[in-house]
mmCIF file of C-alpha atoms in Angstrom:
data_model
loop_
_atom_site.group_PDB
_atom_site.id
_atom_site.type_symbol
_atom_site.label_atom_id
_atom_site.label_comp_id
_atom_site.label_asym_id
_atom_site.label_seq_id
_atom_site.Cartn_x
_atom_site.Cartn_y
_atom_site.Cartn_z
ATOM 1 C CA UNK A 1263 31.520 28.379 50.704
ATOM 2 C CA UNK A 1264 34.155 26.384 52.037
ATOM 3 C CA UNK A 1265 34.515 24.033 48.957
ATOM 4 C CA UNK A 1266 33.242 24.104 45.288
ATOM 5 C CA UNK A 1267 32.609 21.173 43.081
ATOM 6 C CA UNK A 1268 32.713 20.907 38.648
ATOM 7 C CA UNK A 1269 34.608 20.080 36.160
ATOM 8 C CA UNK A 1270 38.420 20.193 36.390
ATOM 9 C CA UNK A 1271 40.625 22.221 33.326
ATOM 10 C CA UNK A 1272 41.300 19.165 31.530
ATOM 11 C CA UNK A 1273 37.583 17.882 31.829
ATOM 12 C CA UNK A 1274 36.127 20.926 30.344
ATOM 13 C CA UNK A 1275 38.831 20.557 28.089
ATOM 14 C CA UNK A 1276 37.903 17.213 26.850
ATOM 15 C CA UNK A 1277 34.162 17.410 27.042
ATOM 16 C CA UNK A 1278 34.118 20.576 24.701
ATOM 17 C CA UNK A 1279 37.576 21.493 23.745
ATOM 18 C CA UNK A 1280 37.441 25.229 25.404
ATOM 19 C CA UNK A 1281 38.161 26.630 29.002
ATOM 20 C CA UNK A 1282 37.334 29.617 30.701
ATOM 21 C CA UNK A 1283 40.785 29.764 32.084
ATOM 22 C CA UNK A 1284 43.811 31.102 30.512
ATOM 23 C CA UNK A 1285 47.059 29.463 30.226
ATOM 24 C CA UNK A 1286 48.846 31.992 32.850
ATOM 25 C CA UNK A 1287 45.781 30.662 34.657
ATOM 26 C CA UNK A 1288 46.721 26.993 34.770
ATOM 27 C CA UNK A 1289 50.819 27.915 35.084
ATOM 28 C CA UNK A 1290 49.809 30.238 38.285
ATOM 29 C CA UNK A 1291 47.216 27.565 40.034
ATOM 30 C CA UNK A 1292 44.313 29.754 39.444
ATOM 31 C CA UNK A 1293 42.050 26.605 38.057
ATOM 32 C CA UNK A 1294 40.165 24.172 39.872
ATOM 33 C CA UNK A 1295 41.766 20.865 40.313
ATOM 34 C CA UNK A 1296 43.197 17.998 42.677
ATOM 35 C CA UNK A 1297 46.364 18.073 44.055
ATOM 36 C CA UNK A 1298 48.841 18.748 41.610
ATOM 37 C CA UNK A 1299 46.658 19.526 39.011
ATOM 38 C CA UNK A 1300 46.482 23.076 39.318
ATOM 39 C CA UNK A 1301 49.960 24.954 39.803
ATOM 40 C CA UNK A 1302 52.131 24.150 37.773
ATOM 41 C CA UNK A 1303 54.631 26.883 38.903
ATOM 42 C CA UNK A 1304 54.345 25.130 42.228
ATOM 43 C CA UNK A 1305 55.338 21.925 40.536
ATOM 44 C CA UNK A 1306 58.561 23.649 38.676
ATOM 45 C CA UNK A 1307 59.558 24.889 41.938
ATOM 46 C CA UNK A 1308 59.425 21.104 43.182
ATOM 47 C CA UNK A 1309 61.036 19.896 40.441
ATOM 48 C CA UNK A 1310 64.499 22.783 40.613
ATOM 49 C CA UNK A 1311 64.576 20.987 44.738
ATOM 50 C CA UNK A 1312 64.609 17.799 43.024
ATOM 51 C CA UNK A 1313 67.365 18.721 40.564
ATOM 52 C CA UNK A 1314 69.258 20.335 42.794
ATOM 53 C CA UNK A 1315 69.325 17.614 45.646
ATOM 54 C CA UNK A 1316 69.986 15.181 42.625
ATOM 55 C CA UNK A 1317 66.760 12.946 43.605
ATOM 56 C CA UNK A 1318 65.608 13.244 40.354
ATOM 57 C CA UNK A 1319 66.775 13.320 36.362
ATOM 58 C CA UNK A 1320 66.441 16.246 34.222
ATOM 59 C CA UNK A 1321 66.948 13.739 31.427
ATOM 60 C CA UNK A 1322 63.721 11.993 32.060
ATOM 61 C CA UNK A 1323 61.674 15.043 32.648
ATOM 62 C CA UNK A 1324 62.883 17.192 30.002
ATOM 63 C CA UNK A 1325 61.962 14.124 27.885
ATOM 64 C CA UNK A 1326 58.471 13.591 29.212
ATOM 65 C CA UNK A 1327 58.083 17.342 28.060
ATOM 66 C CA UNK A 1328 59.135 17.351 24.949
ATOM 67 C CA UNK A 1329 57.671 13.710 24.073
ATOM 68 C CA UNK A 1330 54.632 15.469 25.284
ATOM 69 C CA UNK A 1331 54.540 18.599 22.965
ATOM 70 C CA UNK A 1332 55.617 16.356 20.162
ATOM 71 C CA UNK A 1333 52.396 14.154 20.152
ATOM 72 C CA UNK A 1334 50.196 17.050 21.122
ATOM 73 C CA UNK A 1335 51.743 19.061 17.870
ATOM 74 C CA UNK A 1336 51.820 16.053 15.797
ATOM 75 C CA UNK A 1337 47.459 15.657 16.874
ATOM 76 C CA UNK A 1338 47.097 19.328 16.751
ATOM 77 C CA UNK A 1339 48.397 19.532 12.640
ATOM 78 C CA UNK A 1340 46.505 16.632 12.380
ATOM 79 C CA UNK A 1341 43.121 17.729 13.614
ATOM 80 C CA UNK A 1342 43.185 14.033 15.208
ATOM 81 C CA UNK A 1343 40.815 12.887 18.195
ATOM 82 C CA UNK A 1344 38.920 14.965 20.921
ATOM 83 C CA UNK A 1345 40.946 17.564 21.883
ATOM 84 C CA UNK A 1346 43.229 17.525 19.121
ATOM 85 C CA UNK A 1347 40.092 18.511 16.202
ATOM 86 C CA UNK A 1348 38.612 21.386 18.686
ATOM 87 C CA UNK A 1349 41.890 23.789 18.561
ATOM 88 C CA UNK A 1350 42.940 23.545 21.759
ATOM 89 C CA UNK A 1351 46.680 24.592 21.550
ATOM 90 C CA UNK A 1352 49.234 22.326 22.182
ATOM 91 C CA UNK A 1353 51.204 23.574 25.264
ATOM 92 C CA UNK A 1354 47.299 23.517 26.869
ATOM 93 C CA UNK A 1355 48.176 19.736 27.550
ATOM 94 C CA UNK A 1356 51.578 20.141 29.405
ATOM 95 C CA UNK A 1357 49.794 22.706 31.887
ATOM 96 C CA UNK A 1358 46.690 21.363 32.848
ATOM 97 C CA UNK A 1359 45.581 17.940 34.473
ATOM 98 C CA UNK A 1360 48.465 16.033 36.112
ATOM 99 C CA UNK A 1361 50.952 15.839 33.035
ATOM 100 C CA UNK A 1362 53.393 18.210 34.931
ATOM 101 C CA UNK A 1363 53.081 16.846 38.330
ATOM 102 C CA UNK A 1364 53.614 13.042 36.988
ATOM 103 C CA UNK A 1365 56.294 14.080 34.287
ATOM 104 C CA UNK A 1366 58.256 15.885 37.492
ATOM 105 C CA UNK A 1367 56.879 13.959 40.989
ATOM 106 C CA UNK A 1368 56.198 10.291 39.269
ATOM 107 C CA UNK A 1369 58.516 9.664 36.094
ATOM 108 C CA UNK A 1370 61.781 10.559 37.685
ATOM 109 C CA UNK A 1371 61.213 7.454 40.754
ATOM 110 C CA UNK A 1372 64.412 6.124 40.350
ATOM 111 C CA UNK A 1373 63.057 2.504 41.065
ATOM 112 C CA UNK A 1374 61.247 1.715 38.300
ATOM 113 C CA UNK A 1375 62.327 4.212 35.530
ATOM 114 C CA UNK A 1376 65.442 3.810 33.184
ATOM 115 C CA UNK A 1377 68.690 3.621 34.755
ATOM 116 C CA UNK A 1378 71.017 3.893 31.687
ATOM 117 C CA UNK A 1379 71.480 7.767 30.172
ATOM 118 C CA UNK A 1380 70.177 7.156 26.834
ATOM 119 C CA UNK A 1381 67.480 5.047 28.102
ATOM 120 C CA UNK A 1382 66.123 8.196 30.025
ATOM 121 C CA UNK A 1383 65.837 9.883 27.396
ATOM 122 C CA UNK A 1384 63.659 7.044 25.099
ATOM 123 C CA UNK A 1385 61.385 6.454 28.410
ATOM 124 C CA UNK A 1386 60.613 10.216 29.473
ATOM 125 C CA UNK A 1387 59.568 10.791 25.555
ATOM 126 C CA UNK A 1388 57.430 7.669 25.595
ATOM 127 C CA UNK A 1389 55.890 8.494 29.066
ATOM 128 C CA UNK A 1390 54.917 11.982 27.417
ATOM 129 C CA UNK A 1391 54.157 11.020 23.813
ATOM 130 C CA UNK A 1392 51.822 7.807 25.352
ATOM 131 C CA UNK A 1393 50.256 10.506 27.870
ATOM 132 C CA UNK A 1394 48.508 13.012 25.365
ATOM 133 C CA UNK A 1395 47.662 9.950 22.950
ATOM 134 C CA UNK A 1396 45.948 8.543 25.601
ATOM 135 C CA UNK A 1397 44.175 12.055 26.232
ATOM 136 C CA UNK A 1398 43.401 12.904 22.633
ATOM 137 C CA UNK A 1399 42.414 9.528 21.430
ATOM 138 C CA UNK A 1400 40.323 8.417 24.548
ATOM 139 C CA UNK A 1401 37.366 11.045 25.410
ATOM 140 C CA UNK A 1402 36.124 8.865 28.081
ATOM 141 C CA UNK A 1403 39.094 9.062 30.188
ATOM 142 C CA UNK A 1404 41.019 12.388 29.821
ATOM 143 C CA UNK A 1405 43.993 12.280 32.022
ATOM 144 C CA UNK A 1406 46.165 9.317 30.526
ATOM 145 C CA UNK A 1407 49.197 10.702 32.428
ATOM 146 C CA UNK A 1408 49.637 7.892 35.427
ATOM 147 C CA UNK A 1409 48.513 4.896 32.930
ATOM 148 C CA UNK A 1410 51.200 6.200 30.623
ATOM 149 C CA UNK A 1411 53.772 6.232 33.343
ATOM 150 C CA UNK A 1412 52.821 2.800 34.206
ATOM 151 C CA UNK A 1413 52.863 1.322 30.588
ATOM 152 C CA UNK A 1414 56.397 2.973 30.456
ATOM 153 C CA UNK A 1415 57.936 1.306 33.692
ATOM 154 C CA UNK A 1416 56.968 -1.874 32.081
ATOM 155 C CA UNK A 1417 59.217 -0.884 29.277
ATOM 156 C CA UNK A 1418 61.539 0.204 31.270
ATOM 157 C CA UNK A 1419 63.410 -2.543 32.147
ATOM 158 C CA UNK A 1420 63.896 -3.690 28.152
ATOM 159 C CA UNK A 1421 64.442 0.089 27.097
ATOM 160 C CA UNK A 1422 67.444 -0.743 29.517
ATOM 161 C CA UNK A 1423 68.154 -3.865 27.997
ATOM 162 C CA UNK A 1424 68.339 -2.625 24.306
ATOM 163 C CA UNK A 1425 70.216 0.472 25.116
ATOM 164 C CA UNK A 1426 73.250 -1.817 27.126
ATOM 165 C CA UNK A 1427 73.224 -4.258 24.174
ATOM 166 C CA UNK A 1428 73.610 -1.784 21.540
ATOM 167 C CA UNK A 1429 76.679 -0.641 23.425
ATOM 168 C CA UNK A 1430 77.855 -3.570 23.490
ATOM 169 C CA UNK A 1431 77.104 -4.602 19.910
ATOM 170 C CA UNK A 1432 78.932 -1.241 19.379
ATOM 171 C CA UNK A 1433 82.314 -2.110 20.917
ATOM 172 C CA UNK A 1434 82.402 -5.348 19.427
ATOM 173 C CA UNK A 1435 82.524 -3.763 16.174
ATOM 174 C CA UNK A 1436 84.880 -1.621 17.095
ATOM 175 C CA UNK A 1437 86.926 -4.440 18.394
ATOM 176 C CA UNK A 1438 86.946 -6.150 15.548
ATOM 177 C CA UNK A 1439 87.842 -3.341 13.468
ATOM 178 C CA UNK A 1440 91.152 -2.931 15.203
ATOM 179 C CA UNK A 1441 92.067 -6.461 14.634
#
């Protein structure tokens, strides 16, 4: 057959909280999936030619990561939602469906994500954390990684906002300390 049709990782996933693939599996592209669901070596090796062309910033995706395994931890202890009550392990989230490929292709667009340092940091870890509560919490639609990036560049702009105030909040203090 030239093509095959059925339920993606992340659908099986969600629908009964097992999968017939392993995690080395879904890191090596050996799952069925769209585009940029499936390898997520593939998508590391993207992101090190971002990186290292300096397109992209290894403060946002390193944040989307971790913001990522922090909410999918936090549901798994909890026994919370769809795929957080069925023991599917944590990590399972960051390697199937299109949380890699958004966290390393779609977060980093320098256009519409954070421009100051810290503020990298506080959108990449709300782009992640928002992602697998939208997964866990919402059976009916199991991706949650593109409306999460989406409800984060609205933020972005105030994330921005807060972070440049507080340093300047911060050096008028110190300002009037020295006077």
């Amino acid at each position: 057959t030239d093509a095959q049709t059925g339920a993606t990782a992340l659908e099986q996933l969600a629908s009964n909280g097992s999968m017939q693939w392993s995690a080395l599996d879904a890191f090596l592209g050996f799952i069925p999936g769209s585009f940029g669901e499936t390898s997520t070596l593939a998508i590391l090796i993207g992101a090190a030619i971002l990186l290292f062309t300096g397109v992209a910033s290894w403060k946002t995706m390193i944040s989307v990561f971790v913001g990522g395994l922090a909410m999918a931890y936090t549901f798994s202890l909890c026994g919370v939602g769809a795929m957080g009550s069925q023991g599917v392990e944590p990590y399972m989230h960051l390697l199937v469906g299109g949380f890699a490929f958004g966290a390393v292709f779609m977060a980093t667009d320098p256009v519409t994500s954070a421009r100051t340092e810290v503020g990298k940091y506080i959108y990449g870890f709300g782009i992640g954390a928002m992602a697998i509560l939208i997964r866990v919490l919402n059976p009916g639609y199991p991706e949650g990684m593109m409306l999460a990036i989406l409800l984060m560049n609205v933020t972005a702009p105030f994330i921005d906002y807060c972070v440049v105030q507080s340093n300047v909040n911060a050096r008028a203090k110190r300002l009037t300390k020295k006077n």
